[in-house]
Coordinates of C-alpha atoms and ligand atoms in Angstrom, one line a residue:
X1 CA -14.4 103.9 87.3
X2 CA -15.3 101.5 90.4
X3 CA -15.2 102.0 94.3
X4 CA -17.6 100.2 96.1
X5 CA -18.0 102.6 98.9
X6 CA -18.9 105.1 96.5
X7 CA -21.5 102.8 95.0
X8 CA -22.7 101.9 98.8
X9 CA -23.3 105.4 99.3
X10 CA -24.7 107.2 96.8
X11 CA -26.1 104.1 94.3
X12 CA -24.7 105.1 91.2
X13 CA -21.0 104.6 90.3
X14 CA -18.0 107.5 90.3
X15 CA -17.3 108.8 86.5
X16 CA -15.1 111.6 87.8
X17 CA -11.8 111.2 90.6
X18 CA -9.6 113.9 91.3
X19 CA -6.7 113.9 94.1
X20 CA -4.9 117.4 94.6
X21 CA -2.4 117.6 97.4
X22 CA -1.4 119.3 99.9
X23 CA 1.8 121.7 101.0
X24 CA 4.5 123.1 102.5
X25 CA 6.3 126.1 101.6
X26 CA 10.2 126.7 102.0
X27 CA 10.4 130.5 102.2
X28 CA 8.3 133.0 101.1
X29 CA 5.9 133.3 103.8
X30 CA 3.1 136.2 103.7
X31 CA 5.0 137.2 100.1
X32 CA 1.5 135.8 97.9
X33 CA -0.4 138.4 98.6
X34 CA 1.4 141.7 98.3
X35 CA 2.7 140.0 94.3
X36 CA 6.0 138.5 95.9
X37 CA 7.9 135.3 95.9
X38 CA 6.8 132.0 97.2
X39 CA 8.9 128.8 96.9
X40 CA 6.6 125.4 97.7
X41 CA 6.8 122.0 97.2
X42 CA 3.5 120.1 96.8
X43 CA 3.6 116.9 99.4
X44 CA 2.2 113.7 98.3
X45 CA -0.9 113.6 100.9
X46 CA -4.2 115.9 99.9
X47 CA -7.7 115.3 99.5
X48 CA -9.5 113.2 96.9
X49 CA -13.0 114.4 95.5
X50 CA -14.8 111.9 93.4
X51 CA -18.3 112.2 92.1
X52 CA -21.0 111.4 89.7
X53 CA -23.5 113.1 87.9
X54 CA -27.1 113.0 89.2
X55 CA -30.4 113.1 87.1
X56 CA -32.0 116.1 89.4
X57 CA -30.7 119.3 91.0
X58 CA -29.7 117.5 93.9
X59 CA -26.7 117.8 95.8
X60 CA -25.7 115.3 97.9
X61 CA -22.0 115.5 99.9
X62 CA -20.5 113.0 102.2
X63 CA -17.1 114.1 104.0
X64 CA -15.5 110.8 105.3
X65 CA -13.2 112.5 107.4
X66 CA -16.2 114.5 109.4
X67 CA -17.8 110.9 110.7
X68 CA -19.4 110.5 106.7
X69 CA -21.6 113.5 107.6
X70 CA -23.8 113.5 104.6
X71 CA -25.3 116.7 103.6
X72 CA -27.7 117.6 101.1
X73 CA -29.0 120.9 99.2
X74 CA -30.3 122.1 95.7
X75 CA -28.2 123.0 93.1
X76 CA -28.1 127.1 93.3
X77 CA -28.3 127.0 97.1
X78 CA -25.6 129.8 98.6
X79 CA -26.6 129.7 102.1
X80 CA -23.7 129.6 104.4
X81 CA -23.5 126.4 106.6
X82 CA -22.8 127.3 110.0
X83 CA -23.5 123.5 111.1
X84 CA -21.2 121.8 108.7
X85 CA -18.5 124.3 107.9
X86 CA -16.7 121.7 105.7
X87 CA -19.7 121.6 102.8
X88 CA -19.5 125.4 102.2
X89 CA -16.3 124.6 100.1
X90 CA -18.2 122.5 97.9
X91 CA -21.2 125.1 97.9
X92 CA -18.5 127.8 97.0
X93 CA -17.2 125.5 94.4
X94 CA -20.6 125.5 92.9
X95 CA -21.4 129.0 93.0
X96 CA -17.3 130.0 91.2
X97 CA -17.8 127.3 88.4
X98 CA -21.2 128.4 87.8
X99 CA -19.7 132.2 86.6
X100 CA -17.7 129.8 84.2
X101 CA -20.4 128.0 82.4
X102 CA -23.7 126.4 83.5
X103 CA -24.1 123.5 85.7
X104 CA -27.2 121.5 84.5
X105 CA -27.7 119.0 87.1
X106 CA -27.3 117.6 90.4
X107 CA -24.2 116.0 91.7
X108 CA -23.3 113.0 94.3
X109 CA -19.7 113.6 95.9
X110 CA -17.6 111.7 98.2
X111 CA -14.5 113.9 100.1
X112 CA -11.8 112.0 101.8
X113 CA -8.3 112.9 102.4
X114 CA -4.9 111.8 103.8
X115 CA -3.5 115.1 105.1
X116 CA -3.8 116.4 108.8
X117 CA -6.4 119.0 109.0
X118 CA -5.5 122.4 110.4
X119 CA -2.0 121.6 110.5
X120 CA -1.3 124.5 108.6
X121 CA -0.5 122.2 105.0
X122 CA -3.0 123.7 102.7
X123 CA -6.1 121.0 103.5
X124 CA -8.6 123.7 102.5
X125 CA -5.9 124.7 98.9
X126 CA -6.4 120.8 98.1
X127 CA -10.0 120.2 99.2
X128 CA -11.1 123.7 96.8
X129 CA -7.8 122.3 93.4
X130 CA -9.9 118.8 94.0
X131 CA -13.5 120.2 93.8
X132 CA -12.6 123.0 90.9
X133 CA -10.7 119.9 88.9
X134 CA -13.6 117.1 89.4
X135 CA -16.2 119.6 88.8
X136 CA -15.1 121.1 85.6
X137 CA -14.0 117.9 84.3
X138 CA -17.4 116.5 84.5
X139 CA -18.8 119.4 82.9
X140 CA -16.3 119.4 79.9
X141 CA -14.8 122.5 81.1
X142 CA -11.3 122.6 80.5
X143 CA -9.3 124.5 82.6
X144 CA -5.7 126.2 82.9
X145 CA -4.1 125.2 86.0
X146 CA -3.7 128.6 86.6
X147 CA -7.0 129.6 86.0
X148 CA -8.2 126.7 88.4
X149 CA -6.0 127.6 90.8
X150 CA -7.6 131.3 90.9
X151 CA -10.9 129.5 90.8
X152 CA -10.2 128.0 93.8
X153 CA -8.8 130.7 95.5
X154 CA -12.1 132.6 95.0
X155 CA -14.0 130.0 96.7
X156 CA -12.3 131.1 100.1
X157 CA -11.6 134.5 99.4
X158 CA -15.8 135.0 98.7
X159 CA -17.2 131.9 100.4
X160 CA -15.4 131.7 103.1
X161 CA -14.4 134.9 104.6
X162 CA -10.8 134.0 104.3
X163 CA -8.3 136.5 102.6
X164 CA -5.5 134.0 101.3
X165 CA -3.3 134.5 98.5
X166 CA -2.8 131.9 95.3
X167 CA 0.1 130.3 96.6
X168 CA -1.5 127.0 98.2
X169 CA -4.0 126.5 95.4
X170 CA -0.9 127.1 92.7
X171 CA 0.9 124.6 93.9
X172 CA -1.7 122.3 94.6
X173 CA -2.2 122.8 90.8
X174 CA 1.1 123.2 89.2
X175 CA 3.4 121.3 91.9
X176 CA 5.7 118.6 90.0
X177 CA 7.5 115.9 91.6
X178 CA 10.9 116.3 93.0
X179 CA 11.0 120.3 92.6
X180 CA 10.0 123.3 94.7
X181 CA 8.3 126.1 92.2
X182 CA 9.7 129.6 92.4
X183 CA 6.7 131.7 91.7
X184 CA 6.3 135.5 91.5
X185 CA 3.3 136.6 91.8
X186 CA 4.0 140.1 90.3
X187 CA 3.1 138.4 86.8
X188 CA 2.9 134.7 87.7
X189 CA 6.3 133.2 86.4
X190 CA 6.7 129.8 87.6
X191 CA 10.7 128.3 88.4
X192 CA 11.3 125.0 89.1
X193 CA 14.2 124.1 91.4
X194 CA 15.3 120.4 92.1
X195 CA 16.0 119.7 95.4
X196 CA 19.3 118.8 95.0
X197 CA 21.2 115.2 96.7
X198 CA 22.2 115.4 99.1
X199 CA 18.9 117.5 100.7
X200 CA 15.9 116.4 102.1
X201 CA 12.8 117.6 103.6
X202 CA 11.9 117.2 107.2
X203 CA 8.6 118.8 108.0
X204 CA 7.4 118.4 112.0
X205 CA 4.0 119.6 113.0
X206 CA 3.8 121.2 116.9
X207 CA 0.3 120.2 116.9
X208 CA -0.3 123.2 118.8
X209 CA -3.8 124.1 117.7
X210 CA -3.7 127.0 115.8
X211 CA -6.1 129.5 116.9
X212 CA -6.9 133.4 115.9
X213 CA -5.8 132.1 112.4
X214 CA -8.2 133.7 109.9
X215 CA -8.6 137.2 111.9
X216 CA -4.8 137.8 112.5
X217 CA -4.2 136.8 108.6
X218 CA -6.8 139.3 107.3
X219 CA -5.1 141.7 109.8
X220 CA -1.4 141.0 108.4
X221 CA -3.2 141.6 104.7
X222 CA -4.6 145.1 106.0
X223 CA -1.7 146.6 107.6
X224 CA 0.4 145.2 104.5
X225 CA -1.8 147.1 102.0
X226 CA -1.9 150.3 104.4
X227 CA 1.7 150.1 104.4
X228 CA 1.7 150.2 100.6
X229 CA -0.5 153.0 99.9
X230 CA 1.2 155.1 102.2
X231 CA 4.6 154.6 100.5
X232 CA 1.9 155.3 96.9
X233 CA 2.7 151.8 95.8
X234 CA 0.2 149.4 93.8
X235 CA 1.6 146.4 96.7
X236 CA 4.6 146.0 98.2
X237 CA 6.6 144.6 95.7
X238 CA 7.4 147.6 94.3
X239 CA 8.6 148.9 97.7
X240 CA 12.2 148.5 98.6
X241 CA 14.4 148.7 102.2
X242 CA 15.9 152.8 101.3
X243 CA 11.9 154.1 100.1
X244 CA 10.8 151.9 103.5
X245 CA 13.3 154.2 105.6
X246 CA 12.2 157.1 103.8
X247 CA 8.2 156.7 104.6
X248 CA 9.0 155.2 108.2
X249 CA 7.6 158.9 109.9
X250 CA 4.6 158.1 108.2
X251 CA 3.6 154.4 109.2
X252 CA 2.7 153.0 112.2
X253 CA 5.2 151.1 113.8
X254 CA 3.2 147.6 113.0
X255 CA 2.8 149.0 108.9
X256 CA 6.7 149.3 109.4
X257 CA 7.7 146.2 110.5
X258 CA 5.1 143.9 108.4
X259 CA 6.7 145.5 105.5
X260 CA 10.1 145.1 106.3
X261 CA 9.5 141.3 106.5
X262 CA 7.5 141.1 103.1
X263 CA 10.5 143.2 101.5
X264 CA 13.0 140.9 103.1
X265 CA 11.4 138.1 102.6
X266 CA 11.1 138.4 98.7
X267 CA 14.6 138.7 98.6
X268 CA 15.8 135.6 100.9
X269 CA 13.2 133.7 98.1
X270 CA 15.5 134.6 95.5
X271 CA 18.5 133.9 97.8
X272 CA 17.2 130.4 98.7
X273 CA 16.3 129.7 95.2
X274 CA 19.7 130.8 93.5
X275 CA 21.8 129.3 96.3
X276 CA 19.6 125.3 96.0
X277 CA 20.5 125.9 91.3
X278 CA 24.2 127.1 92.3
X279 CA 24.8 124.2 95.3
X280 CA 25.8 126.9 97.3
X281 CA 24.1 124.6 100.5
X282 CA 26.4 126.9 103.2
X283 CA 24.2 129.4 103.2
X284 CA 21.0 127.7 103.2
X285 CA 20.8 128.0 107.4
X286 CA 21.4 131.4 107.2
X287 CA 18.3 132.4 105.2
X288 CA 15.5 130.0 106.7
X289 CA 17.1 131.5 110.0
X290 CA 16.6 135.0 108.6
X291 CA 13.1 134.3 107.8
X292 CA 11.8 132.7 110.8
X293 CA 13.2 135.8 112.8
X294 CA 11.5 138.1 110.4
X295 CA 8.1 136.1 110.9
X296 CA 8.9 135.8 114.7
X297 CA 9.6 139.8 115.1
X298 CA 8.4 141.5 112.2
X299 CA 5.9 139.7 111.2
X300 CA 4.7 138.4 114.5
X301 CA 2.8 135.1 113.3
X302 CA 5.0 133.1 115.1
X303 CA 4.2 131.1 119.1
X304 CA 6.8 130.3 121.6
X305 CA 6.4 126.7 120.9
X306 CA 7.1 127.2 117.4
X307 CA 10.5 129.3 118.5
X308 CA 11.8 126.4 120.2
X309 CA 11.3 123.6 117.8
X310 CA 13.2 126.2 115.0
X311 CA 16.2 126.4 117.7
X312 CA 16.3 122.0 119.0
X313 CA 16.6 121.6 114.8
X314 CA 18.2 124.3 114.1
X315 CA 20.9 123.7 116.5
X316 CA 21.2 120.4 115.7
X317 CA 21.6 120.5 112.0
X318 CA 25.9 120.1 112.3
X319 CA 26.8 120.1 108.6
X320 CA 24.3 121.9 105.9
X321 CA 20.3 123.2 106.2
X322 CA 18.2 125.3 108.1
X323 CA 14.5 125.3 109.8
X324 CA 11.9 127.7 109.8
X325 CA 7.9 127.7 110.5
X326 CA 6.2 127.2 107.8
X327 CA 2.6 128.0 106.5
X328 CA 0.4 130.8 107.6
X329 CA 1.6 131.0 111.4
X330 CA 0.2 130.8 114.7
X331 CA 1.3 127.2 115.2
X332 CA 1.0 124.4 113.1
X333 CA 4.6 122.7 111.4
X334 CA 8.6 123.5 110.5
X335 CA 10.4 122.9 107.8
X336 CA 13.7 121.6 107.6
X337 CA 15.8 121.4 104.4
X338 CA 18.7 119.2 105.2
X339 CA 21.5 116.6 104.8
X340 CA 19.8 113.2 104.3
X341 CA 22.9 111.7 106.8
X342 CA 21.7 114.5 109.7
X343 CA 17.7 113.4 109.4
X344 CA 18.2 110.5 111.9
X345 CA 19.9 112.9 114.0
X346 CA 17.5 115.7 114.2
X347 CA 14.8 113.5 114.5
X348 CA 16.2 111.8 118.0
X349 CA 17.3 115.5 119.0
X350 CA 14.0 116.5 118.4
X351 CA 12.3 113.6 121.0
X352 CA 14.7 114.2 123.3
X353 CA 15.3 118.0 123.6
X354 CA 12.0 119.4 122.5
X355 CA 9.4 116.4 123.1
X356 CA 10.0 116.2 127.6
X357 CA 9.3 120.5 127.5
X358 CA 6.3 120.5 124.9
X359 CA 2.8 119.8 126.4
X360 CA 1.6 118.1 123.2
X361 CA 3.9 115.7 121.2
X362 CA 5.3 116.8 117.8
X363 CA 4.6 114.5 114.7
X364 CA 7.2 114.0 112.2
X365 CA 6.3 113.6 108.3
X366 CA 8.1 111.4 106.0
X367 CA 6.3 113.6 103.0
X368 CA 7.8 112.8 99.2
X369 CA 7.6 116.1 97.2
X370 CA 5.1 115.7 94.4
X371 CA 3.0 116.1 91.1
X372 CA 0.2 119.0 91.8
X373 CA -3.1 118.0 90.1
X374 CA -2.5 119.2 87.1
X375 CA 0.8 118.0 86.2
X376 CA 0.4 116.5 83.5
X377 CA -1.4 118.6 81.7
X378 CA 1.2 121.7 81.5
X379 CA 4.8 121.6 80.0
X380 CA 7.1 123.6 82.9
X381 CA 10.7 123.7 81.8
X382 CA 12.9 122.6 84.3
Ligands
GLA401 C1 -1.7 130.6 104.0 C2 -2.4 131.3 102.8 C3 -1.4 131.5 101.7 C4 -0.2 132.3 102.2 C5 0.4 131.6 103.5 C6 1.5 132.4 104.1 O1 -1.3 129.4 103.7 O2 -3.4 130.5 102.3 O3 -2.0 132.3 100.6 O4 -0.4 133.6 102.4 O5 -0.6 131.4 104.5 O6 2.6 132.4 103.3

């Protein structure tokens, strides 16, 4: 395997070269974590990691997209960073495959990518897929996607101090070209759904910095647990709207509504997904409408900003779609699911009824929905 830059920079050449994308999710939002229904499409920008063994127990990282910041440490080192937040993903990396099998030696790894960071599009989901699959490929580990994709969950949920479900990393994974995956996370069934002609994707990103991100998610995960072991539930997926009524006395009024939007939510997934196989495309507004609200009021993850880039596309979709925010929450981008002839449309509404109020410009993706990293390795029927 050649790259020259690689060679430039560490000496040796790459044996190992993993890309791992990126996404964006349709519906489902919030829904990983309490064993729901997600329903994401992997995009075709991510990160690449590639690498190459080293002879000692050195580590050596360079992250082109932080100004080729080059850090180094030993091998078994789990301090956490606090100057170069990026290289604690590859330290957590380390430290899960290590519980695996054992890592005899050193590494040299480059990181670059071709997603916008922090735009709420899973960078973090494809830089951790990337680093599980280059990494246990070089050490002749051999890995489900599944299991990989838990692997790489657990380098944010214990390195990083972030409580995120399995959705990103599992469809960084498993994602397959031209489909969104239906998965439940009650006992990990995965559903593909094409996205049927005439639809298409539109995804436009506020670039309203997200802030109070990782707090206000490991809050939403709290108050949804509380909310379940109040109503004596194992997670909310077992709860339903009548035994929500029924417990309402007894939760706070924040439990009440984050679990109205998680019960709500798991059924406009399967609404969504049984309307896209049945080409029922008239009802598709209706649910991404319902969900945005739900996030908006029930949820609360959603910024005024947000709110009024839903309504400019949402208003000016004439024939069949919807829009809703996607992602985490808090800023970041909308999704749009609708008719190829209506993109041009939205797009010029968008500049011209959204752009003059906004403070910061919107950026419009042209994403193609794609192969997760482990597509071919796993037979999915479709
Ligand atoms: C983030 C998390 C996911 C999921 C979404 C919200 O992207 O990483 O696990 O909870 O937010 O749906």
């Amino acid at each position: 395997m050649k790259n020259k830059k690689f060679t430039k920079l560490f000496g040796n050449s790459v044996t190992t070269k993993v890309f791992a994308p990126g996404r964006v999710n349709l519906i489902g939002e919030h829904t990983d974590y309490n064993n729901g229904l997600v329903f994401p499409v992997a995009i075709d920008k991510g990160t690449t990691v590639e690498l190459a063994k080293r002879t000692d127990h050195h580590i050596k990282v360079i992250s082109k997209d932080f100004n080729y910041e080059q850090v180094e440490f030993e091998l078994g080192d789990t301090t956490y960073d606090h100057h170069n937040f990026w290289v604690n993903y590859v330290k957590g990396a380390l430290l899960e495959l290590q519980k695996l099998a054992t890592i005899n030696q050193g590494y040299n790894i480059f990181i670059y990518g071709n997603q916008p960071l922090g735009a709420g599009l899973s960078s973090s989901a494809s830089l951790t897929v990337a680093l599980v699959k280059a990494i246990s490929e070089s050490m002749d580990l051999k890995l489900e996607p599944v299991k990989a994709a838990e692997c790489a969950q657990a380098i944010e949920n214990n390195f990083l101090n972030c409580s995120c479900g399995l959705m990103d990393h599992a469809i960084s994974a498993m994602g397959l070209r031209g489909h969104a995956l239906k998965i439940d996370f009650d006992h990990f069934a995965v559903e593909p759904c094409v996205i049927p002609e005439p639809l298409t994707l539109l995804v436009v990103n506020s670039n309203v910095k997200r802030t109070l991100v990782g707090s206000e998610y490991n809050q939403r995960r709290i108050e949804c647990e509380m909310a379940a072991q109040t109503m004596q539930l194992p997670s909310l997926r077992q709860a339903n709207m009548d035994l929500l009524c029924e417990y309402q006395d007894r939760l706070s009024p924040k439990e009440f509504k984050r679990a109205r939007h998680i019960i709500s939510e798991n059924n406009r997934v399967e609404c969504l997904y049984n309307d896209l196989k049945a080409g029922n495309f008239k009802n598709i507004g209706r649910h991404m409408a319902a969900s945005h609200i739900s996030m908006r009021d029930d949820f609360e993850i959603s910024i005024p900003e947000i709110d009024h880039l839903v309504e400019v596309i949402q208003t000016n979709i004439k024939t069949i779609g919807g829009a809703r925010m996607t992602g985490g929450g808090f800023g970041g981008c909308v999704i749009a699911l609708l008719n190829k002839d209506e993109l041009q449309n939205v797009i010029q509404a968008i500049a011209k009824e959204y752009t003059p109020g906004a403070k910061i410009a919107p950026t419009i993706y042209d994403f193609k929905i794609s192969d997760g990293a482990y597509a071919s390795e796993y037979v999915i029927n479709t």
